[in-house]
Coordinates of C-alpha atoms and ligand atoms in Angstrom, one line a residue:
X744 CA 100.6 137.0 115.3
X745 CA 97.1 137.1 113.8
X746 CA 96.6 138.8 110.5
X747 CA 93.0 139.3 109.2
X748 CA 91.6 140.2 105.8
X749 CA 88.4 142.0 106.3
X750 CA 87.8 140.2 109.7
X751 CA 88.6 136.8 108.2
X752 CA 91.6 134.8 109.3
X753 CA 94.3 134.6 106.6
X754 CA 94.9 131.2 105.2
X755 CA 98.4 129.8 105.1
X756 CA 101.0 130.6 102.6
X757 CA 103.4 128.0 101.1
X758 CA 106.8 129.0 99.6
X759 CA 108.0 126.4 97.2
X760 CA 110.9 126.1 94.7
X761 CA 109.7 126.5 91.1
X762 CA 112.9 125.3 89.3
X763 CA 115.7 122.9 90.2
X764 CA 116.2 124.2 93.8
X765 CA 118.5 127.0 95.0
X766 CA 116.0 129.6 93.9
X767 CA 116.5 131.8 97.0
X768 CA 113.5 130.5 99.1
X769 CA 115.3 131.1 102.3
X770 CA 115.4 134.8 101.8
X771 CA 111.8 135.0 100.9
X772 CA 110.8 133.0 104.0
X773 CA 113.0 135.1 106.2
X774 CA 111.3 138.3 104.9
X775 CA 107.7 136.9 105.2
X776 CA 108.4 135.4 108.5
X777 CA 108.4 138.9 110.0
X778 CA 104.6 138.6 109.9
X779 CA 104.2 134.9 110.5
X780 CA 103.2 133.2 113.7
X781 CA 104.5 129.9 112.6
X782 CA 107.1 128.9 110.0
X783 CA 107.0 125.3 109.1
X784 CA 109.5 123.4 107.1
X785 CA 108.0 120.4 105.4
X786 CA 110.4 118.3 103.4
X787 CA 113.9 117.3 102.4
X788 CA 116.9 117.2 104.7
X789 CA 120.3 118.7 104.9
X790 CA 120.7 118.4 101.2
X791 CA 119.1 121.9 101.3
X792 CA 121.1 125.0 102.3
X793 CA 119.0 128.1 102.8
X794 CA 121.1 131.2 102.8
X795 CA 120.1 134.2 104.9
X796 CA 122.1 137.5 104.6
X797 CA 121.4 140.2 107.1
X798 CA 123.5 143.4 106.8
X799 CA 126.2 141.5 104.9
X800 CA 126.3 138.8 107.6
X801 CA 125.6 135.4 105.9
X802 CA 124.1 132.3 107.6
X803 CA 123.2 129.0 105.9
X804 CA 120.7 126.7 107.6
X805 CA 119.9 123.2 106.4
X806 CA 117.1 121.8 108.5
X807 CA 115.5 124.4 110.7
X808 CA 113.2 126.9 108.9
X809 CA 114.5 130.1 107.6
X810 CA 112.3 131.9 110.2
X811 CA 114.9 131.4 112.9
X812 CA 116.1 135.0 112.6
X813 CA 112.6 136.1 113.7
X814 CA 112.2 135.3 117.4
X815 CA 108.5 136.1 117.3
X816 CA 107.8 133.2 115.0
X817 CA 107.4 129.6 116.2
X818 CA 109.5 127.4 113.9
X819 CA 108.6 123.8 113.2
X820 CA 110.4 120.9 111.4
X821 CA 107.7 118.6 110.1
X822 CA 107.8 114.8 110.2
X823 CA 108.5 114.6 106.5
X824 CA 112.0 116.2 107.1
X825 CA 114.8 113.7 107.3
X826 CA 117.1 114.8 110.1
X827 CA 120.9 114.5 110.4
X828 CA 121.5 114.6 114.1
X829 CA 124.7 116.7 114.3
X830 CA 123.2 119.2 111.9
X831 CA 119.9 119.4 113.8
X832 CA 121.6 119.7 117.2
X833 CA 123.8 122.5 115.9
X834 CA 120.9 124.4 114.3
X835 CA 118.7 124.0 117.5
X836 CA 121.5 125.5 119.5
X837 CA 121.9 128.4 117.1
X838 CA 118.1 129.0 117.3
X839 CA 118.3 129.0 121.1
X840 CA 121.2 131.5 121.0
X841 CA 119.0 133.7 118.7
X842 CA 116.1 133.4 121.1
X843 CA 113.9 131.6 118.6
X844 CA 111.7 128.6 119.5
X845 CA 112.1 125.6 117.2
X846 CA 110.2 122.2 117.6
X847 CA 111.0 119.2 115.4
X848 CA 108.6 116.5 114.9
X849 CA 109.0 113.4 117.2
X850 CA 108.3 111.1 114.2
X851 CA 110.8 112.7 111.8
X852 CA 113.2 110.0 110.5
X853 CA 116.8 110.1 111.5
X854 CA 119.5 110.0 108.8
X855 CA 121.9 107.4 110.1
X856 CA 125.6 107.3 109.3
X857 CA 124.9 104.1 107.2
X858 CA 122.5 106.1 105.0
X859 CA 125.3 108.5 104.1
X860 CA 127.7 105.6 103.5
X861 CA 125.2 103.9 101.2
X862 CA 124.4 107.2 99.3
X863 CA 128.0 108.0 98.6
X864 CA 129.1 104.3 97.8
X865 CA 126.2 104.0 95.4
X866 CA 127.1 107.2 93.6
X867 CA 130.7 106.0 93.3
X868 CA 129.6 102.7 91.8
X869 CA 126.9 104.2 89.6
X870 CA 128.9 105.3 86.5
X871 CA 126.5 106.5 83.9
X872 CA 123.5 106.0 86.2
X873 CA 124.9 108.5 88.6
X874 CA 122.3 111.0 90.0
X875 CA 124.8 113.5 91.4
X876 CA 123.2 113.5 94.8
X877 CA 124.5 115.7 97.6
X878 CA 125.8 112.6 99.3
X879 CA 123.9 113.4 102.5
X880 CA 122.1 110.1 102.9
X881 CA 118.7 111.6 101.9
X882 CA 117.6 108.9 99.4
X883 CA 118.5 105.8 101.5
X884 CA 116.7 107.4 104.5
X885 CA 113.5 108.0 102.6
X886 CA 113.8 104.5 101.1
X887 CA 113.7 103.1 104.7
X888 CA 110.8 105.3 105.6
X889 CA 108.9 103.8 102.6
X890 CA 110.0 100.4 103.6
X891 CA 108.2 101.1 107.0
X892 CA 111.3 101.2 109.1
X893 CA 112.9 104.3 110.6
X894 CA 114.6 105.6 113.8
X895 CA 112.6 108.6 114.8
X896 CA 113.8 111.7 116.7
X897 CA 111.4 110.5 119.5
X898 CA 113.4 107.2 119.6
X899 CA 116.4 109.0 120.8
X900 CA 114.9 109.0 124.3
X901 CA 116.2 105.5 125.1
X902 CA 118.8 103.1 123.7
X903 CA 116.1 100.4 123.9
X904 CA 113.9 102.3 121.5
X905 CA 116.7 102.9 119.1
X906 CA 117.7 99.3 119.2
X907 CA 114.1 98.1 118.6
X908 CA 113.7 100.5 115.7
X909 CA 116.9 99.2 114.0
X910 CA 115.7 95.6 114.5
X911 CA 112.3 96.1 113.0
X912 CA 111.9 94.5 109.5
X913 CA 115.6 93.6 109.5
X914 CA 116.4 97.3 109.2
X915 CA 120.0 97.5 110.2
X916 CA 121.1 94.1 109.0
X917 CA 119.8 94.7 105.5
X918 CA 121.5 98.1 105.3
X919 CA 124.8 96.6 106.5
X920 CA 124.5 94.0 103.8
X921 CA 123.9 96.6 101.1
X922 CA 126.8 98.8 102.3
X923 CA 129.0 95.8 102.2
X924 CA 127.9 94.8 98.7
X925 CA 128.7 98.4 97.6
X926 CA 132.2 98.0 98.9
X927 CA 131.9 100.6 101.7
X928 CA 134.9 100.4 104.0
X929 CA 134.0 101.7 107.5
X930 CA 130.6 100.4 108.3
X931 CA 129.5 101.3 111.9
X932 CA 128.3 98.4 114.0
X933 CA 124.8 98.3 115.4
X934 CA 126.1 99.2 118.9
X935 CA 128.1 102.2 117.5
X936 CA 125.0 103.4 115.7
X937 CA 122.9 103.2 118.8
X938 CA 125.5 105.0 120.8
X939 CA 125.8 107.7 118.2
X940 CA 122.1 108.3 118.0
X941 CA 121.7 108.2 121.8
X942 CA 124.4 110.7 122.3
X943 CA 122.2 113.5 120.9
X944 CA 119.3 112.8 123.2
X945 CA 119.9 115.8 125.6
X946 CA 120.4 118.3 122.7
X947 CA 117.4 117.1 120.7
X948 CA 114.7 115.5 122.9
X949 CA 113.6 118.7 124.7
X950 CA 112.8 120.2 121.3
X951 CA 110.4 117.5 120.1
X952 CA 106.6 117.8 119.7
X953 CA 103.8 116.4 117.5
X954 CA 104.2 119.3 115.1
X955 CA 101.2 118.5 113.0
X956 CA 98.8 118.7 115.9
X957 CA 100.6 121.8 117.3
X958 CA 100.2 123.5 113.9
X959 CA 96.5 122.5 113.8
X960 CA 95.9 124.2 117.1
X961 CA 97.8 127.3 115.9
X962 CA 95.7 127.4 112.8
X963 CA 92.5 127.2 114.9
X964 CA 93.5 130.2 116.9
X965 CA 94.1 132.2 113.8
X966 CA 97.9 132.1 113.6
X967 CA 99.5 133.1 110.3
X968 CA 101.3 130.1 108.9
X969 CA 104.1 130.0 106.4
X970 CA 105.3 126.7 104.9
X971 CA 108.9 126.5 103.7
X972 CA 109.8 124.0 101.0
X973 CA 113.2 122.6 100.1
X974 CA 114.6 121.9 96.6
X975 CA 112.2 122.7 93.7
X976 CA 109.5 121.3 91.5
X977 CA 111.7 120.0 88.8
X978 CA 113.4 117.8 91.5
X979 CA 110.1 116.5 92.9
X980 CA 110.0 112.8 93.2
X981 CA 106.8 112.4 91.2
X982 CA 106.6 115.4 88.9
X983 CA 110.3 116.2 88.4
X984 CA 112.8 114.8 85.9
X985 CA 112.9 111.3 87.4
X986 CA 115.3 109.6 88.2
X987 CA 117.3 112.8 88.4
X988 CA 115.3 114.1 91.3
X989 CA 115.5 114.1 95.1
X990 CA 113.6 111.5 97.1
X991 CA 110.9 113.7 98.6
X992 CA 108.0 115.8 97.5
X993 CA 109.1 119.4 97.0
X994 CA 105.7 121.1 96.7
X995 CA 102.3 121.0 98.2
X996 CA 102.3 117.1 98.5
X997 CA 105.2 117.7 100.9
X998 CA 103.1 120.1 103.0
X999 CA 100.4 117.5 103.3
X1000 CA 102.9 114.8 104.1
X1001 CA 104.2 116.6 107.1
X1002 CA 101.2 118.5 108.3
X1003 CA 98.1 117.0 106.7
X1004 CA 95.5 119.0 104.8
X1005 CA 95.7 122.7 105.2
X1006 CA 93.9 125.6 103.5
X1007 CA 96.5 127.4 101.4
X1008 CA 95.6 131.0 100.5
X1009 CA 98.6 131.4 98.3
X1010 CA 101.1 129.1 96.8
X1011 CA 104.2 131.2 96.1
X1012 CA 106.7 129.8 93.7
X1013 CA 110.2 131.1 93.9
X1014 CA 112.3 131.2 90.7
X1015 CA 115.5 132.9 89.7
X1016 CA 115.6 135.3 86.8
X1017 CA 117.7 132.7 85.1
X1018 CA 118.1 128.9 85.8
X1019 CA 120.5 126.7 87.7
X1020 CA 120.8 123.0 88.3
X1021 CA 123.2 120.9 90.4
X1022 CA 123.9 117.2 89.8
X1023 CA 123.1 115.1 86.7
X1024 CA 120.0 115.2 84.5
X1025 CA 118.6 117.1 81.5
X1026 CA 118.7 120.9 81.6
X1027 CA 117.4 122.3 78.2
X1028 CA 118.5 125.9 78.7
X1029 CA 122.0 125.2 80.0
X1030 CA 124.8 127.5 78.9
X1031 CA 128.1 125.7 79.0
X1032 CA 130.3 128.5 77.6
X1033 CA 131.3 132.0 78.6
X1034 CA 127.8 133.2 79.4
X1035 CA 127.0 130.4 81.7
X1036 CA 130.4 131.0 83.5
X1037 CA 129.5 134.7 83.9
X1038 CA 126.1 133.8 85.4
X1039 CA 127.8 131.4 87.8
X1040 CA 130.4 133.9 88.9
X1041 CA 128.1 136.9 89.1
X1042 CA 125.4 134.9 90.8
X1043 CA 127.8 133.1 93.2
X1044 CA 126.3 129.8 91.9
X1045 CA 128.1 127.3 94.1
X1046 CA 126.1 124.9 96.3
X1047 CA 125.4 126.3 99.8
X1048 CA 125.6 122.7 101.0
X1049 CA 128.2 121.0 98.9
X1050 CA 130.1 123.9 97.3
X1051 CA 129.6 122.3 93.9
X1052 CA 129.5 124.7 91.0
X1053 CA 125.9 124.9 89.7
X1054 CA 125.1 124.5 86.0
X1055 CA 123.7 127.8 84.7
X1056 CA 121.3 128.7 81.9
X1057 CA 118.7 131.1 80.7
X1058 CA 115.2 131.2 82.3
X1059 CA 113.1 128.3 81.1
X1060 CA 109.4 129.2 81.1
X1061 CA 108.3 125.9 79.7
X1062 CA 109.8 124.1 82.8
X1063 CA 108.4 126.8 85.1
X1064 CA 104.9 126.4 83.6
X1065 CA 105.1 122.6 84.3
X1066 CA 105.9 123.3 88.0
X1067 CA 103.2 126.1 88.2
X1068 CA 100.6 123.6 86.9
X1069 CA 101.6 120.6 89.0
X1070 CA 102.1 122.5 92.2
X1071 CA 99.2 125.0 91.8
X1072 CA 101.5 128.0 92.1
X1073 CA 99.4 131.2 92.2
X1074 CA 102.1 133.8 92.6
X1075 CA 105.7 134.1 91.6
X1076 CA 108.8 135.7 93.3
X1077 CA 111.6 136.3 90.9
X1078 CA 115.0 136.4 92.6
X1079 CA 118.4 137.5 91.6
X1080 CA 117.3 139.9 88.8
X1081 CA 120.5 141.9 89.6
X1082 CA 122.6 139.1 88.3
X1083 CA 121.4 139.8 84.8
X1084 CA 122.5 143.5 84.9
X1085 CA 125.3 144.2 82.4
X1086 CA 124.2 141.5 79.9
X1087 CA 123.7 143.1 76.4
X1088 CA 121.1 140.5 75.5
X1089 CA 119.0 138.2 77.7
X1090 CA 117.3 135.1 76.4
X1091 CA 114.2 133.3 77.7
X1092 CA 113.0 129.9 76.6
X1093 CA 109.3 130.0 76.0
X1094 CA 108.7 126.5 74.8
X1095 CA 110.4 123.3 73.5
X1096 CA 110.3 122.3 69.8
X1097 CA 109.3 118.7 69.4
X1098 CA 107.5 118.6 72.8
X1099 CA 103.8 119.3 72.4
X1100 CA 102.3 122.0 74.6
X1101 CA 100.2 119.5 76.5
X1102 CA 102.9 116.9 77.1
X1103 CA 103.9 116.4 80.7
X1104 CA 107.6 117.0 81.1
X1105 CA 109.9 114.1 82.0
X1106 CA 113.5 113.1 81.5
X1107 CA 112.9 111.7 78.0
X1108 CA 111.3 114.7 76.5
X1109 CA 113.5 117.2 78.4
X1110 CA 116.5 115.4 76.9
X1111 CA 115.1 115.9 73.4
X1112 CA 113.9 119.4 74.0
X1113 CA 115.1 122.2 71.7
X1114 CA 114.2 125.5 73.3
X1115 CA 112.5 128.2 71.4
X1116 CA 113.8 131.6 72.5
X1117 CA 112.8 135.1 72.8
X1118 CA 115.5 137.8 73.1
X1119 CA 115.3 140.8 75.4
X1120 CA 117.6 143.9 75.5
X1121 CA 119.7 144.0 78.6
X1122 CA 120.4 146.9 81.0
X1123 CA 123.6 148.3 82.3
X1124 CA 122.5 149.9 85.5
X1125 CA 123.1 148.3 88.9
X1126 CA 119.5 147.7 90.2
X1127 CA 120.4 146.9 93.8
X1128 CA 119.3 150.3 95.0
X1129 CA 115.9 150.2 93.3
X1130 CA 113.1 150.1 95.8
X1131 CA 110.1 150.2 93.5
X1132 CA 109.2 148.4 90.3
X1133 CA 109.2 151.8 88.6
X1134 CA 112.8 152.5 89.7
X1135 CA 114.0 149.5 87.5
X1136 CA 115.3 150.3 84.0
X1137 CA 112.5 150.1 81.5
X1138 CA 113.9 147.1 79.8
X1139 CA 114.0 145.2 83.1
X1140 CA 110.4 146.2 83.8
X1141 CA 109.6 144.9 80.3
X1142 CA 111.4 141.6 81.1
X1143 CA 109.3 141.1 84.2
X1144 CA 106.0 142.1 82.5
X1145 CA 106.7 139.7 79.6
X1146 CA 107.4 136.8 82.0
X1147 CA 104.1 137.4 83.7
X1148 CA 102.3 137.5 80.4
X1149 CA 103.9 134.3 79.3
X1150 CA 103.3 132.4 82.5
X1151 CA 99.8 133.9 83.3
X1152 CA 100.6 134.5 87.0
X1153 CA 101.8 137.7 88.7
X1154 CA 105.4 138.3 89.7
X1155 CA 104.7 139.7 93.2
X1156 CA 108.3 140.4 94.3
X1157 CA 111.7 140.8 92.6
X1158 CA 115.1 140.1 94.2
X1159 CA 117.6 142.9 93.4
X1160 CA 120.6 141.8 95.6
X1161 CA 121.7 139.4 98.2
X1162 CA 120.7 141.2 101.4
X1163 CA 117.4 140.7 103.3
X1164 CA 116.1 144.1 102.1
X1165 CA 117.2 143.8 98.5
X1166 CA 113.7 142.8 97.4
X1167 CA 111.0 144.9 95.7
X1168 CA 107.4 143.8 96.7
X1169 CA 104.8 144.8 94.1
X1170 CA 101.9 143.6 96.2
X1171 CA 101.7 142.2 99.7
X1172 CA 102.0 138.5 100.0
X1173 CA 100.3 138.3 103.4
Ligands
IMP1865 P1 119.8 114.2 96.9 O1 118.6 115.0 97.4 O2 121.0 114.4 97.7 O3 119.4 112.7 96.9 O4 120.2 114.6 95.4 C1 119.3 114.3 94.3 C2 119.4 115.4 93.3 O5 118.8 116.6 93.9 C3 120.8 115.8 92.9 O6 120.8 116.3 91.6 C4 121.1 117.0 93.8 O7 122.1 117.9 93.3 C5 119.7 117.7 93.9 N1 119.5 118.5 95.1 C6 119.2 118.0 96.3 N2 119.0 119.0 97.1 C7 119.2 120.1 96.5 C8 119.1 121.5 96.8 O8 118.8 121.9 97.9 N3 119.4 122.4 95.8 C9 119.6 122.0 94.5 N4 119.7 120.7 94.1 C10 119.5 119.8 95.1

């Protein structure tokens, strides 16, 4: 589909997580994908779980883009996405059943069973240094990519290619040595690993392409492109709360890693109207008592991938400003405003005492941060049926307007419930 703005081709739009992941990006991508020619996932792996709810029917996808419910859109999985073969095979077959075309990049790295074993064994041994990973093998797979060794999806074409990839730079031997050192019990042999990978060739190989060049051709012909991120800016490998981060680039650097330089018309950050975090690491606005529990239960804050209860807290504008600055976010979508309905008072962190305004956020200063708060009156009304901004209770409108003022970017859409259509758009994103 070609959308034009006064005769000019629309530049691409990136949808990125602006907090600690789980912001509801999947729903935003699904909605915007209605007008997209291409939806391209650029980073992470099956640590992500993007939830799509249509007419009460819930689906969670981990690797393929959240555009799969839109058969008119071409869906791409970029070469920066680390792929677990059974998950990819299952989601490709789901896409096929839905009549949607998905191509994964032939160079995307495969998460091997030994990556999962190392990830889990390391976490078990780590004690206080534990990251709280999803245990999906994400970190070890990216480590190998950086060490210039990987099995690619394209290698699945032949056992010889898989064997050669696992021999390069002592790849498999070193990983077996590490798994052994970590005390892992069932370490698959080289031949078992090759057989495992090769067994997916028929399901996966017909869906492989050079997605970066395919995307470039689409852009040249004026196709509308939507980039879909995974996780969020505070979990970004470089700008997040290192080491309590994921092993990939969650924002625009991830777009570039998968697809090269692209002209982005809008960088849309997605944030919840409150905050959540899974795993270890500092979380200045965390609520450990009754209020946090209420946010968790009302918001259904349990991991879409692991089922782990998410840590919950009030909205943190200082952390959000950090992500906005580092990722160049131009517009914000605020999801799950409905979860705040019924709270008498709502708090928002505007800054951290003891951390100067110009200081870049990192784990050290996040651990010391003392939030400064502003308090808003709550609202009683259920807002799920509101279809315009003006339908929202005055105090909810005030909450949104104040956030815009404090962040300096517009809130262009507001989530009012779990379903696809429970979203108020205040201005078009395309
Ligand atoms: P990993 O990505 O599994 O290595 O986990 C590293 C950190 O990122 C842990 O704190 C995870 O809980 C967190 N994480 C990874 N993926 C997601 C996600 O999709 N949503 C929220 N947190 C995530």
